[in-house]
Coordinates of C-alpha atoms in Angstrom, one line a residue:
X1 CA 49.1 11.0 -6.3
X2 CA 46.3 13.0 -8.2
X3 CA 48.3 13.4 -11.6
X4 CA 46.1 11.5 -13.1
X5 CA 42.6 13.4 -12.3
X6 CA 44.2 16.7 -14.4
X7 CA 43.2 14.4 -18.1
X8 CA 39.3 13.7 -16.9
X9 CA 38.2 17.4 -17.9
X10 CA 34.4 16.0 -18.1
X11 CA 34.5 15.0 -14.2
X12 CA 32.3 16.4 -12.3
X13 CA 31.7 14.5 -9.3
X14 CA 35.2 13.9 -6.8
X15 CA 35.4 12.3 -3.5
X16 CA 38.5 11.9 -1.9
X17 CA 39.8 11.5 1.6
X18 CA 43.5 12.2 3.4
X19 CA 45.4 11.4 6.0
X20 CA 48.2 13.9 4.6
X21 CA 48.0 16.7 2.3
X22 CA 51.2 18.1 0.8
X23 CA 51.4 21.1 -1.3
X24 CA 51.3 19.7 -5.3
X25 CA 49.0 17.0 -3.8
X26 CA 45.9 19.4 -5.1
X27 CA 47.9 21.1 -8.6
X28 CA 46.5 18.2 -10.9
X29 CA 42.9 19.4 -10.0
X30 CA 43.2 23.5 -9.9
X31 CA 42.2 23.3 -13.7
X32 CA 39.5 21.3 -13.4
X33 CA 36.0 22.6 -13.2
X34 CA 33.9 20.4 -10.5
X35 CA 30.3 20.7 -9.9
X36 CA 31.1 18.7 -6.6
X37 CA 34.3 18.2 -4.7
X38 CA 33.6 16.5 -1.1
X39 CA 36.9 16.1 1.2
X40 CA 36.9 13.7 4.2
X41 CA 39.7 15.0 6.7
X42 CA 38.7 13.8 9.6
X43 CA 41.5 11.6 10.0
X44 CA 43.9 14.3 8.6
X45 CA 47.6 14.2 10.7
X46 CA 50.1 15.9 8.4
X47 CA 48.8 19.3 6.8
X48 CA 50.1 23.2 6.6
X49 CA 48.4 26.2 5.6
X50 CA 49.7 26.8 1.8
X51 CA 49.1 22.9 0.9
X52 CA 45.2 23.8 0.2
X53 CA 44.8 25.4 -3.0
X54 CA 42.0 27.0 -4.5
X55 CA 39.7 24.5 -5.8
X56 CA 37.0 25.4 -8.9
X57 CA 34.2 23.5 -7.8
X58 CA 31.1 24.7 -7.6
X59 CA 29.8 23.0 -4.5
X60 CA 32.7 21.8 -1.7
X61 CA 32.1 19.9 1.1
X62 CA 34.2 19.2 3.7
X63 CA 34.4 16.6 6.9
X64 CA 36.5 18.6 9.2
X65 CA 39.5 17.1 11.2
X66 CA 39.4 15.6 14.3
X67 CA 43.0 17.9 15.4
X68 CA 41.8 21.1 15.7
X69 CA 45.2 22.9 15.4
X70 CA 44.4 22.5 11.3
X71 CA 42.8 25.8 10.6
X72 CA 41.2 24.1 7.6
X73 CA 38.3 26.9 7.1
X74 CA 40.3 29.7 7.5
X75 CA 42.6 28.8 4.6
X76 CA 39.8 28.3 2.1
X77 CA 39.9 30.3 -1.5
X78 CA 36.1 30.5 -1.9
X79 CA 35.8 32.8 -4.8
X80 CA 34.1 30.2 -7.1
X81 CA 32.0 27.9 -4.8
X82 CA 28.1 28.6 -4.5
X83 CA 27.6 25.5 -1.9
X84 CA 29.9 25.3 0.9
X85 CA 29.2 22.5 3.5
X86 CA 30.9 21.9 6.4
X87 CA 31.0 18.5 8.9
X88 CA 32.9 17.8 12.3
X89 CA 32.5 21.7 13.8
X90 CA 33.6 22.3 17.1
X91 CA 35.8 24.4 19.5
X92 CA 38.8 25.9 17.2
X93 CA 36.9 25.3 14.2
X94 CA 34.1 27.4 15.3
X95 CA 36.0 30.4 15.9
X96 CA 37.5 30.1 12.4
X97 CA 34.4 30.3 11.0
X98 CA 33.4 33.0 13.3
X99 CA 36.4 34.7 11.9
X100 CA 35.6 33.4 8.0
X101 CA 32.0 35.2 7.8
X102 CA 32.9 38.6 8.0
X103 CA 35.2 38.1 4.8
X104 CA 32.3 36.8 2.9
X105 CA 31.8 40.2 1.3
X106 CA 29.1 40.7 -1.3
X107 CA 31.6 40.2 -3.8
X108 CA 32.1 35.9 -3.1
X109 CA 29.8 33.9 -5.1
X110 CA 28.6 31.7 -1.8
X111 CA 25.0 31.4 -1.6
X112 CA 24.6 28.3 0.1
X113 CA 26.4 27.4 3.6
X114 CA 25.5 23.7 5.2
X115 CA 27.2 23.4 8.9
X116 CA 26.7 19.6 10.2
X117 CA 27.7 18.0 13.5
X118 CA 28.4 20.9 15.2
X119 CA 29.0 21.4 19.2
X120 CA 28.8 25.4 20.3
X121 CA 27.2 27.9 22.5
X122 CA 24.7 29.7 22.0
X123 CA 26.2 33.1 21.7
X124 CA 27.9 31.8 18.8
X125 CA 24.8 30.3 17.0
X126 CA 23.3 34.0 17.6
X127 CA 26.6 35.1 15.9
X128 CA 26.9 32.9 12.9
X129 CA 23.0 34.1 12.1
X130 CA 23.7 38.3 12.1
X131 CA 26.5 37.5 10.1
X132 CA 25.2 35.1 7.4
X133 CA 22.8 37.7 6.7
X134 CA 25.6 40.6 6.1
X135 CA 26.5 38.0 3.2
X136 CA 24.9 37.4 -0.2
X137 CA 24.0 34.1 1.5
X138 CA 20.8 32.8 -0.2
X139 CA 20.4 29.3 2.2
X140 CA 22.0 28.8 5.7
X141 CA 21.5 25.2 6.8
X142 CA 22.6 23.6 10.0
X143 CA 22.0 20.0 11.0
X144 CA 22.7 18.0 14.4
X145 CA 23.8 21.0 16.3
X146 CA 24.2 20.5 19.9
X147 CA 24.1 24.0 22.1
X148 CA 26.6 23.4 25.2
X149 CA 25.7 26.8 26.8
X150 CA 23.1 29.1 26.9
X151 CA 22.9 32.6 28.3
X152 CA 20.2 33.0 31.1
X153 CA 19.0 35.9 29.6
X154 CA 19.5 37.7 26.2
X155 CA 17.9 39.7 23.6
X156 CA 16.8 38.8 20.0
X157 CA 19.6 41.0 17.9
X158 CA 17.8 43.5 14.9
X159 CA 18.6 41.1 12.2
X160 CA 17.9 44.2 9.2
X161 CA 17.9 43.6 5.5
X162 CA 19.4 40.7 4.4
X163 CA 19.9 38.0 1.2
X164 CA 19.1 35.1 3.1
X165 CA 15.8 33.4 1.8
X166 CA 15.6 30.5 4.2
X167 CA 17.2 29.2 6.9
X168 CA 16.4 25.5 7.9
X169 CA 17.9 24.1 11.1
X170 CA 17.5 20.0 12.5
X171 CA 18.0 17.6 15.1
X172 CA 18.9 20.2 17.6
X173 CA 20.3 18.6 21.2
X174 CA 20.5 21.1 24.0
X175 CA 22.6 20.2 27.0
X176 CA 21.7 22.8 29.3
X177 CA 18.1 22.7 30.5
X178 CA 17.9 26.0 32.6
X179 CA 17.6 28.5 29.9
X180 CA 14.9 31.6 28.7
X181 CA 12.6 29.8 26.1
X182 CA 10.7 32.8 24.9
X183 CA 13.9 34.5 24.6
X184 CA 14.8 31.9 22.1
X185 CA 11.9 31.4 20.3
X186 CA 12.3 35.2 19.7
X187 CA 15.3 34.4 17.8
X188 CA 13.2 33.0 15.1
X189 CA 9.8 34.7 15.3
X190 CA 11.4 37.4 14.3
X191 CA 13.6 36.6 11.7
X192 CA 11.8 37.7 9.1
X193 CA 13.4 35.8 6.1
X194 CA 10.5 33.9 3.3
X195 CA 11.3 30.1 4.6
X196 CA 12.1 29.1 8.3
X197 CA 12.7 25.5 9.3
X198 CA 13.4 24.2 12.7
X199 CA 12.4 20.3 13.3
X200 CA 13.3 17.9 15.5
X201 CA 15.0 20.6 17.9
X202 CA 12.2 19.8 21.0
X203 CA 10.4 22.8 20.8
X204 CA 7.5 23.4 22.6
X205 CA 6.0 26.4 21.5
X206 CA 6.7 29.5 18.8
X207 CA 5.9 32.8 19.3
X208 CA 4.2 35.3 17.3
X209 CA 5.8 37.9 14.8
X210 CA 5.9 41.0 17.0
X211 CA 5.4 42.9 13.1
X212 CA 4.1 41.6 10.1
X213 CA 6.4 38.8 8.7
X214 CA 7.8 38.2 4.9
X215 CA 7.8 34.5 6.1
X216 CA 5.5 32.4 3.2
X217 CA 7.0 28.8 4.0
X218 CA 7.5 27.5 7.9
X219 CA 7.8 24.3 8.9
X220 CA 8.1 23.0 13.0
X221 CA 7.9 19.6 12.3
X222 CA 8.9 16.7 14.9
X223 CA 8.7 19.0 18.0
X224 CA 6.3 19.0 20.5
X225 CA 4.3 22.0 20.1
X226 CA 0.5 21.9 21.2
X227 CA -2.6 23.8 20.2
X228 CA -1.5 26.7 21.6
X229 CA 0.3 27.7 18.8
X230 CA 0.1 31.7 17.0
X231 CA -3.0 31.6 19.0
X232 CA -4.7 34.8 18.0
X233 CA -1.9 35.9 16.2
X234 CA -2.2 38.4 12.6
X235 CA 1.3 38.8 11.1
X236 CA 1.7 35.8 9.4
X237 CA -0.1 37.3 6.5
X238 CA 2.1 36.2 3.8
X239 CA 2.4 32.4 4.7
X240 CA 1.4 29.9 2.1
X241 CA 3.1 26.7 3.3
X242 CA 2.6 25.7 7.1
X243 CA 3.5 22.1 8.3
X244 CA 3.5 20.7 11.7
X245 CA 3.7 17.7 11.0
X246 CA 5.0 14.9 13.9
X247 CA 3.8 16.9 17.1
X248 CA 1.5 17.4 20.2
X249 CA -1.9 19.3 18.4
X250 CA -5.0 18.0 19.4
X251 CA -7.9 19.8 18.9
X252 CA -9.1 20.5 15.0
X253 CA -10.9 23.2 16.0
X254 CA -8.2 25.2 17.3
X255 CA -5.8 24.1 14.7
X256 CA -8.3 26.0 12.1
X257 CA -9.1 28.6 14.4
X258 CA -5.2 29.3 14.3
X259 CA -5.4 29.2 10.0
X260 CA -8.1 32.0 10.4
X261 CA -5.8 35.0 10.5
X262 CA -3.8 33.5 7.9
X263 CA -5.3 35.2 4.3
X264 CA -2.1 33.5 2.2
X265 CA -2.4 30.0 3.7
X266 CA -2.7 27.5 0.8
X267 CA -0.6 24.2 2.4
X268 CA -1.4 22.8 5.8
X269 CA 0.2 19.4 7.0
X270 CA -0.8 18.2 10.0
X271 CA -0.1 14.6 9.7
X272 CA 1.0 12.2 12.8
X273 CA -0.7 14.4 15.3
X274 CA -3.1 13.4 17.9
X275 CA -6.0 15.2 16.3
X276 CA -9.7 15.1 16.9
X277 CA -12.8 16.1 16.4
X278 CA -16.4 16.0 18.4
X279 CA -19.9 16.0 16.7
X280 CA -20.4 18.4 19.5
X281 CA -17.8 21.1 19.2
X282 CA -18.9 23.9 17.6
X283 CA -17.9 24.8 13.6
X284 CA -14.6 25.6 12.2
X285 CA -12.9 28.5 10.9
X286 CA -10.3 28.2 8.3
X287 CA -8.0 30.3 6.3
X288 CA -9.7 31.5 3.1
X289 CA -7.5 30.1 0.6
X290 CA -6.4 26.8 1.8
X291 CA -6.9 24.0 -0.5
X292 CA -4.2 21.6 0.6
X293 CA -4.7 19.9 3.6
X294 CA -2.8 16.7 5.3
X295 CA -4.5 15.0 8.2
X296 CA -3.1 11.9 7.5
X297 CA -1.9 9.9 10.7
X298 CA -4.2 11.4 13.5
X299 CA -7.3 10.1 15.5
X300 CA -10.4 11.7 13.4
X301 CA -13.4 9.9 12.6
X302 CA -16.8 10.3 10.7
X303 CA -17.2 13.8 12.5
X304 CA -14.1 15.4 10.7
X305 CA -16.6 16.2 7.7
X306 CA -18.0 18.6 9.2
X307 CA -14.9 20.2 10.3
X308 CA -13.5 21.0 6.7
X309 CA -12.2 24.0 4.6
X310 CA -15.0 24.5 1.9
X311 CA -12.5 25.7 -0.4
X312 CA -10.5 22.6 -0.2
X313 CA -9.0 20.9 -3.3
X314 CA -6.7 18.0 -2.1
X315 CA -7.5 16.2 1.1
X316 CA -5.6 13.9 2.7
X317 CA -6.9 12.0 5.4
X318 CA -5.7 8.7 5.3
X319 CA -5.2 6.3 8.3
X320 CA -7.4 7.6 10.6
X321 CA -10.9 6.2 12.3
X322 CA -13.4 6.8 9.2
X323 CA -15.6 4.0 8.9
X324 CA -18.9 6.1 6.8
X325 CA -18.4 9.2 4.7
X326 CA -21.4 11.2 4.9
X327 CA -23.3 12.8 1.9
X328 CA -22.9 16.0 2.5
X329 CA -19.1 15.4 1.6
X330 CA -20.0 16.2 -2.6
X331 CA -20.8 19.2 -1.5
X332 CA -17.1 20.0 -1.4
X333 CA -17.4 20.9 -5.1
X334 CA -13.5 22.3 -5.8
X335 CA -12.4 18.6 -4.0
X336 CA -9.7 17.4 -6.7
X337 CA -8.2 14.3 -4.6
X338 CA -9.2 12.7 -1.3
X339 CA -7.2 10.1 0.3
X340 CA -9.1 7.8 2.5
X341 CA -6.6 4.5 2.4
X342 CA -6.2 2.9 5.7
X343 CA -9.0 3.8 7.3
X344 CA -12.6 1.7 8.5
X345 CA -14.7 2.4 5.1
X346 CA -17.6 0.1 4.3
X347 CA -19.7 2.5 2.1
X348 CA -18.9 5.9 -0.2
X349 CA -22.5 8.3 -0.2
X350 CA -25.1 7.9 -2.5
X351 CA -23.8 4.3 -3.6
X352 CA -26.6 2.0 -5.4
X353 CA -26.5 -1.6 -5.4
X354 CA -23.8 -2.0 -8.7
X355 CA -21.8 1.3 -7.4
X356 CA -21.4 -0.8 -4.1
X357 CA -20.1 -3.9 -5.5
X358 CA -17.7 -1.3 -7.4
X359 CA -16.6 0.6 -4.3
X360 CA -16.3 -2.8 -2.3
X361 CA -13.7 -4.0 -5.1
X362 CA -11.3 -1.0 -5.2
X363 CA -11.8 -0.2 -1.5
X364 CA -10.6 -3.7 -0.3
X365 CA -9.3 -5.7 -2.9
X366 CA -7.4 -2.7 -4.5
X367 CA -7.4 -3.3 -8.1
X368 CA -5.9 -0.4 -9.2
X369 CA -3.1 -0.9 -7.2
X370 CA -2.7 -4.6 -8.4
X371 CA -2.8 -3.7 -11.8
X372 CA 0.1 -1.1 -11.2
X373 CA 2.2 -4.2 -9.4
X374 CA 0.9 -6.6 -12.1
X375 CA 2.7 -4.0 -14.8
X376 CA 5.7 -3.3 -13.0
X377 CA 5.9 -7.3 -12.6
X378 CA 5.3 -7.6 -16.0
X379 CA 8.4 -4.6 -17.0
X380 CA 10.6 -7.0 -14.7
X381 CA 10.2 -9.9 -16.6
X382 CA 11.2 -8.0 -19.9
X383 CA 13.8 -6.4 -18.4
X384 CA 15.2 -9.7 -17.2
X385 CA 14.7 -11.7 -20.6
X386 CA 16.4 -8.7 -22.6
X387 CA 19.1 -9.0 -20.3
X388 CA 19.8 -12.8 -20.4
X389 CA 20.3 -13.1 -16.7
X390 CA 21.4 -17.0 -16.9
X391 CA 24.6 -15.4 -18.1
X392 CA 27.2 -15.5 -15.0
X393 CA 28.1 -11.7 -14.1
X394 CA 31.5 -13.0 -12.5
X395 CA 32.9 -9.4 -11.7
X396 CA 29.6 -9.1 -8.7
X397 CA 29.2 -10.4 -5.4
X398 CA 26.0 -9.4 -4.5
X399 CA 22.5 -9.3 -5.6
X400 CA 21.6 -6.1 -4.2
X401 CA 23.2 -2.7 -2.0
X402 CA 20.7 -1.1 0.2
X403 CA 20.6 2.0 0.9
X404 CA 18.7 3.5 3.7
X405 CA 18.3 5.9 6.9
X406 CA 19.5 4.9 10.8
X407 CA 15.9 5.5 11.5
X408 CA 14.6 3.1 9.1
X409 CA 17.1 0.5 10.3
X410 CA 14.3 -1.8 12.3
X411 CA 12.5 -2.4 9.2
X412 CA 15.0 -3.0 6.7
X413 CA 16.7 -5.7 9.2
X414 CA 13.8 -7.2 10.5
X415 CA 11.2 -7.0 7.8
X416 CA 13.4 -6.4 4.2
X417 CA 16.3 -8.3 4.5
X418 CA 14.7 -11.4 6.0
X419 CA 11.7 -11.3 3.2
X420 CA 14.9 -11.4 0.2
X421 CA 17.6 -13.3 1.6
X422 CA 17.6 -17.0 1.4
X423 CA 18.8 -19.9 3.9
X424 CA 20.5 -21.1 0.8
X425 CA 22.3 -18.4 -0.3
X426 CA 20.5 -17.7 -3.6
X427 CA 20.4 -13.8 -2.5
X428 CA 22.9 -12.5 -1.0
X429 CA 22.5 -8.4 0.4
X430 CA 24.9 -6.2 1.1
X431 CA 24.4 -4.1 4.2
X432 CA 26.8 -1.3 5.2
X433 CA 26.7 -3.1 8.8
X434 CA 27.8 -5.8 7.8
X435 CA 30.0 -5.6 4.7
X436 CA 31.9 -2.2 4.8
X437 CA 35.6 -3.2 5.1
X438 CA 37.2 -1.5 8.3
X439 CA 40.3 0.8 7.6
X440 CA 38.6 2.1 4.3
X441 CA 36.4 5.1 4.4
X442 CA 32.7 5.4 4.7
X443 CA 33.0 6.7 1.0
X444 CA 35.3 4.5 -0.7
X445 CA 32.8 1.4 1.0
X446 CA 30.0 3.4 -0.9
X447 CA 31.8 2.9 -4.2
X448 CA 32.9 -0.6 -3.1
X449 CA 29.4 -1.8 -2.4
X450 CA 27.9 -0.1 -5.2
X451 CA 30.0 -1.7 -8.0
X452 CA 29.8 -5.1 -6.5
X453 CA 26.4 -5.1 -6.8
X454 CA 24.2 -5.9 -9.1
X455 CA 21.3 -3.8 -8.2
X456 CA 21.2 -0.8 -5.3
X457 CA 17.8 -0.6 -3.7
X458 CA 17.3 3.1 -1.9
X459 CA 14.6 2.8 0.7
X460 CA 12.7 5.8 0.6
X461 CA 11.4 7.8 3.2
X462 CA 11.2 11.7 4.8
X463 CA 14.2 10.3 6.9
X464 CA 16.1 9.5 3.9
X465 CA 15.9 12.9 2.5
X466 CA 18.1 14.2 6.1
X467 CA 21.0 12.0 5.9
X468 CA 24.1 13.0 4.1
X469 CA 25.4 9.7 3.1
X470 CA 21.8 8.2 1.7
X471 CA 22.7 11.1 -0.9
X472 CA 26.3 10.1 -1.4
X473 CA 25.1 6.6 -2.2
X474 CA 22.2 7.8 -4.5
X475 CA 24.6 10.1 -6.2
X476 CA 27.4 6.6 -6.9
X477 CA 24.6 4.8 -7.7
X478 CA 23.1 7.2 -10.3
X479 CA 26.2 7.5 -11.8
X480 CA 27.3 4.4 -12.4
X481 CA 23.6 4.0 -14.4
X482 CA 24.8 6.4 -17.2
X483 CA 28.4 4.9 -16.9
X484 CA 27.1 1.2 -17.5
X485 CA 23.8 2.2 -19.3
X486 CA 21.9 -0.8 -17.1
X487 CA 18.5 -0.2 -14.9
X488 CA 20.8 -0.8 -11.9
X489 CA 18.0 1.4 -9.2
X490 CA 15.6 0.2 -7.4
X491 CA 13.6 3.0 -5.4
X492 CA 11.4 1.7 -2.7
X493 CA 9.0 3.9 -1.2
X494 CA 8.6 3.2 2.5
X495 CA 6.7 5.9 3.5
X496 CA 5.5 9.0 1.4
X497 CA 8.0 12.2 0.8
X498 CA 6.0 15.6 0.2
X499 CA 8.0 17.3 -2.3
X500 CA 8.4 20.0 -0.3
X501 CA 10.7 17.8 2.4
X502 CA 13.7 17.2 -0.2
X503 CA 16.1 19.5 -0.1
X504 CA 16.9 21.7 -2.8
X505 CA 20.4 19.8 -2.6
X506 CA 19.1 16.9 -3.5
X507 CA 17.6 17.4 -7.1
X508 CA 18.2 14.0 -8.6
X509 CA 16.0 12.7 -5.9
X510 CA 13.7 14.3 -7.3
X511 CA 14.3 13.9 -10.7
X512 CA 14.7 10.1 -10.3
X513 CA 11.3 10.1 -8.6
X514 CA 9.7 12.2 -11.5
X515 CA 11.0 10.0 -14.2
X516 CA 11.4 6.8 -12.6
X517 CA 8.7 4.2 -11.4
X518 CA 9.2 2.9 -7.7
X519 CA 8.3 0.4 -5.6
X520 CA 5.7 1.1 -3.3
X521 CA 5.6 -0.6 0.3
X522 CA 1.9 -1.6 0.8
X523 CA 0.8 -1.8 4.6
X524 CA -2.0 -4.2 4.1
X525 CA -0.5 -7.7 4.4
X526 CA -3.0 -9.5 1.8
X527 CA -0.5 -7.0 -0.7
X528 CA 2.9 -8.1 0.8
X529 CA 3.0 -11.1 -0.8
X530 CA 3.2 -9.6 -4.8
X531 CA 5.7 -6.8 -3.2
X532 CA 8.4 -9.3 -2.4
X533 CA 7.9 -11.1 -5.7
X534 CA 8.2 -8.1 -7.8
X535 CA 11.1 -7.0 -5.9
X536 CA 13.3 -10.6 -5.9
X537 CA 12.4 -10.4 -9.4
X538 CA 13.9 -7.1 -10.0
X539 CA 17.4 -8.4 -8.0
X540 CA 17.2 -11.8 -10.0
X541 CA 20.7 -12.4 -11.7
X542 CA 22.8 -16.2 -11.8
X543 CA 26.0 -14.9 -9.3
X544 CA 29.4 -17.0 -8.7
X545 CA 28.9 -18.7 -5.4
X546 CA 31.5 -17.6 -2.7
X547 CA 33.6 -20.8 -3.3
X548 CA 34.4 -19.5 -7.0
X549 CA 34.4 -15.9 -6.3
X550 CA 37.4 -16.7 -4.2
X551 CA 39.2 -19.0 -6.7
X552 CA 38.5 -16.2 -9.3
X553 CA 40.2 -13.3 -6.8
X554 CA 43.6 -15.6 -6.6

């Protein structure tokens, strides 16, 4: 069945999925030397122990099967993978993996394990974190984990020396609700590792290093963690990168007052809280060194200028309540950016008459951002001349595959695919929804949609960045633009991505974002209008109508 794959010695991307796996169903690709082998066997029925050979792929990941009597993870021949991910975790296949770290010795290459979808206890989450840091593990990742049982009361193991540099953990769904929260918050205070993530897991509150901490990156963003946070507390010496972004803060001044004992501090993001601050309340303390700041999103108004770090060198503060800035604002003299878009401004300090007129000009009508549009209109146009798009492309069905996250669903149906499809049926979108044929899997419709389309649009946004199969999609996509040399992405930035929010995984994200110009999504309506025109422009290509599409498939 695979015979075929032994010949392509330059492949370094394979997807494949099974409903059977037979020993020389693997030989052709023992030779081959992957950068990325990803298995679907969730549907696997027909499968013994000595059919899974040793693959030589550098990252492997692997959608686990729904029958659990397949011990998939304990026949595994890791000794050249450096990514392992694993999908679909639950009873049996959590004790093979409780049985799989110990054998991890210092001599396996692994340095990255990914566990998704998994359903366990909490003793065994406690487990799978002593052990991981026995191994050279560099990056232990689990996302959607649901906790079915929790111990009413337990201690926080001694975790010792470890490899592990970061351990991120997300979207965490706890079923029990009578449980010790100090106890685990403990788990993680003291963890003691240089990067800590936990989002979206419903936290309420972290606790304070009981020693001084190596942590220097944590992030507790989408909780719902109040101002009550490392109140007072002094061992979180080395941290350079805090962001709490998406939670329950509400007072500025405590929020700086909690920076204070922070000497290494350099990156705060606070954005989407519920933040304030009072002409009244008293000054602010912040950490020393912090000169990146994000208050994006809160409820701050003209007072917040007097609640600033003087060191500060990029401030966002965008979409707040700031109608005036006051003049005392130059004083910030190491201020590099400032980002005051969406807010109330009618005046900048110290404006005369002509600096006015200037201000009012790129403050409301935006010129700088309509001369970007106007450009990327005009690259369109070229693009689309060069390309002689009255020229029938009759191997396509659509004018566009979009790409995008569950949690971005509501405004790609209701505001993006209404704005580009036509009552006529001049555009026609391919949605996953709608489109992906049933009986085939979710990757072989990624491929499917991809290649019948003429353009893929990937709707950007932090929520992006967390789904598995937006990056399986970006990845096809991405590749078929080197195989067919065409300018066949579209990136659309829905909401901004900090840098720090992709995933290490994910580094032709970022490189396409480096190298790469995008569409931005403007907020302000009076924009909308040159956004959807520079977008149906970039998706503009003379298709076979359905009638002939058919008569051309007979």
């Amino acid at each position: 069945m695979l015979s075929g794959f032994g010949k392509m010695l330059k492949l370094e991307y394979l997807a494949l999925s099974a409903r059977r796996i037979q020993k020389p169903d693997f030989n052709a690709l023992a030779h081959l030397q992957l950068d990325t082998l990803f298995l679907d066997l969730e549907d696997l029925s027909e499968y013994k122990a000595e059919n899974l050979l040793a693959f030589n792929a550098t990252n492997l990941q692997i959608v686990l099967p729904q029958n659990k009597e397949f011990r998939i993870v304990l026949n595994l021949d890791l000794n050249t993978t450096v990514a392992l991910e694993l999908s679909n975790i639950q009873d049996d296949h959590v004790n093979d993996l409780k049985a799989l770290l110990p054998k991890l010795n210092r001599n396996v290459r692994l340095q990255n394990l990914t566990l998704t979808h998994m359903k366990t206890t909490l003793t065994n989450v406690i487990y799978f974190f002593q052990n991981v840091r026995k191994t050279n593990i560099e990056h232990f990742n689990i996302d959607h984990l649901i906790i079915s049982q929790l111990a009413e009361r337990f201690r926080a193991p001694d975790y010792g020396e470890t490899s592990l540099k970061s351990l991120t953990i997300k979207h965490v769904k706890i079923e029990e609700t009578r449980f010790s929260q100090p106890d685990v918050y403990r788990l993680f205070s003291e963890m003691n590792i240089p990067a800590l993530t936990l989002s979206n897991a419903n936290a309420i509150h972290m606790l304070c290093p009981l020693t001084p901490s190596r942590i220097t990156y944590l992030s507790l963003a989408h909780n719902s963690i109040t101002d009550d946070l490392f109140k007072g507390c002094s061992s979180l010496n080395l941290l350079e990168t805090l962001v709490l972004q998406v939670n329950q803060f509400k007072k500025l001044t405590k929020v700086s007052l909690m920076t204070s004992h922070m000497k290494s501090l350099k990156y705060l993001d606070m954005s989407q809280n519920l933040l304030q601050y009072e002409d009244h309340e008293k000054g602010c303390h912040w950490a020393e060194n912090l000169v990146e700041l994000n208050l994006s999103s809160n409820q701050l108004s003209d007072s917040v200028f007097h609640c600033l770090p003087v060191n500060i060198q990029k401030l966002d503060l965008q979409n707040n309540q700031i109608s005036s800035i006051p003049s005392m604002t130059v004083e910030l003299r190491a201020l590099e950016e400032l980002n005051l878009a969406s807010n109330r401004l009618a005046d900048l300090p110290g404006c005369v008459v002509f600096a006015a007129i200037i201000s009012f000009l790129c403050i409301y009508l935006d010129i700088p951002w309509y001369l970007k549009m106007m450009w990327q209109w005009t690259q369109v146009k070229h693009r689309i001349w060069r390309n002689s798009p009255e020229d029938v492309l009759d191997n396509l069905e659509f004018h566009a595959f979009i790409s995008y996250s569950e949690h971005d669903s509501d405004w790609v149906k209701n505001v993006l695919i209404p704005n580009l499809e036509k009552e006529d049926g001049s555009i026609r979108i391919c949605q996953h929804e709608r489109n992906f044929i049933a009986g085939k899997s979710i990757v072989e419709n990624i491929i499917d949609c991809i290649e019948k389309s003429y353009r893929s649009i990937f709707v950007l946004s932090p929520n992006f960045v967390q789904s598995e199969w937006c990056h399986y999609e970006l990845y096809f996509a991405h590749h078929k633009l080197f195989q067919e040399r065409n300018n066949n992405l579209i990136l659309l930035l829905l909401e901004p991505i900090p840098p720090y929010a992709i995933p290490a995984k994910y580094y032709k994200l970022k490189a396409l974002m480096a190298k790469r110009t995008y569409l931005e999504w403007p907020k302000e309506k009076s924009k909308q209008g040159l956004f959807w025109a520079n977008l149906r422009a970039a998706i503009h290509v003379k298709l076979l109508c359905s009638e002939e599409l058919a008569e051309l498939q007979m």
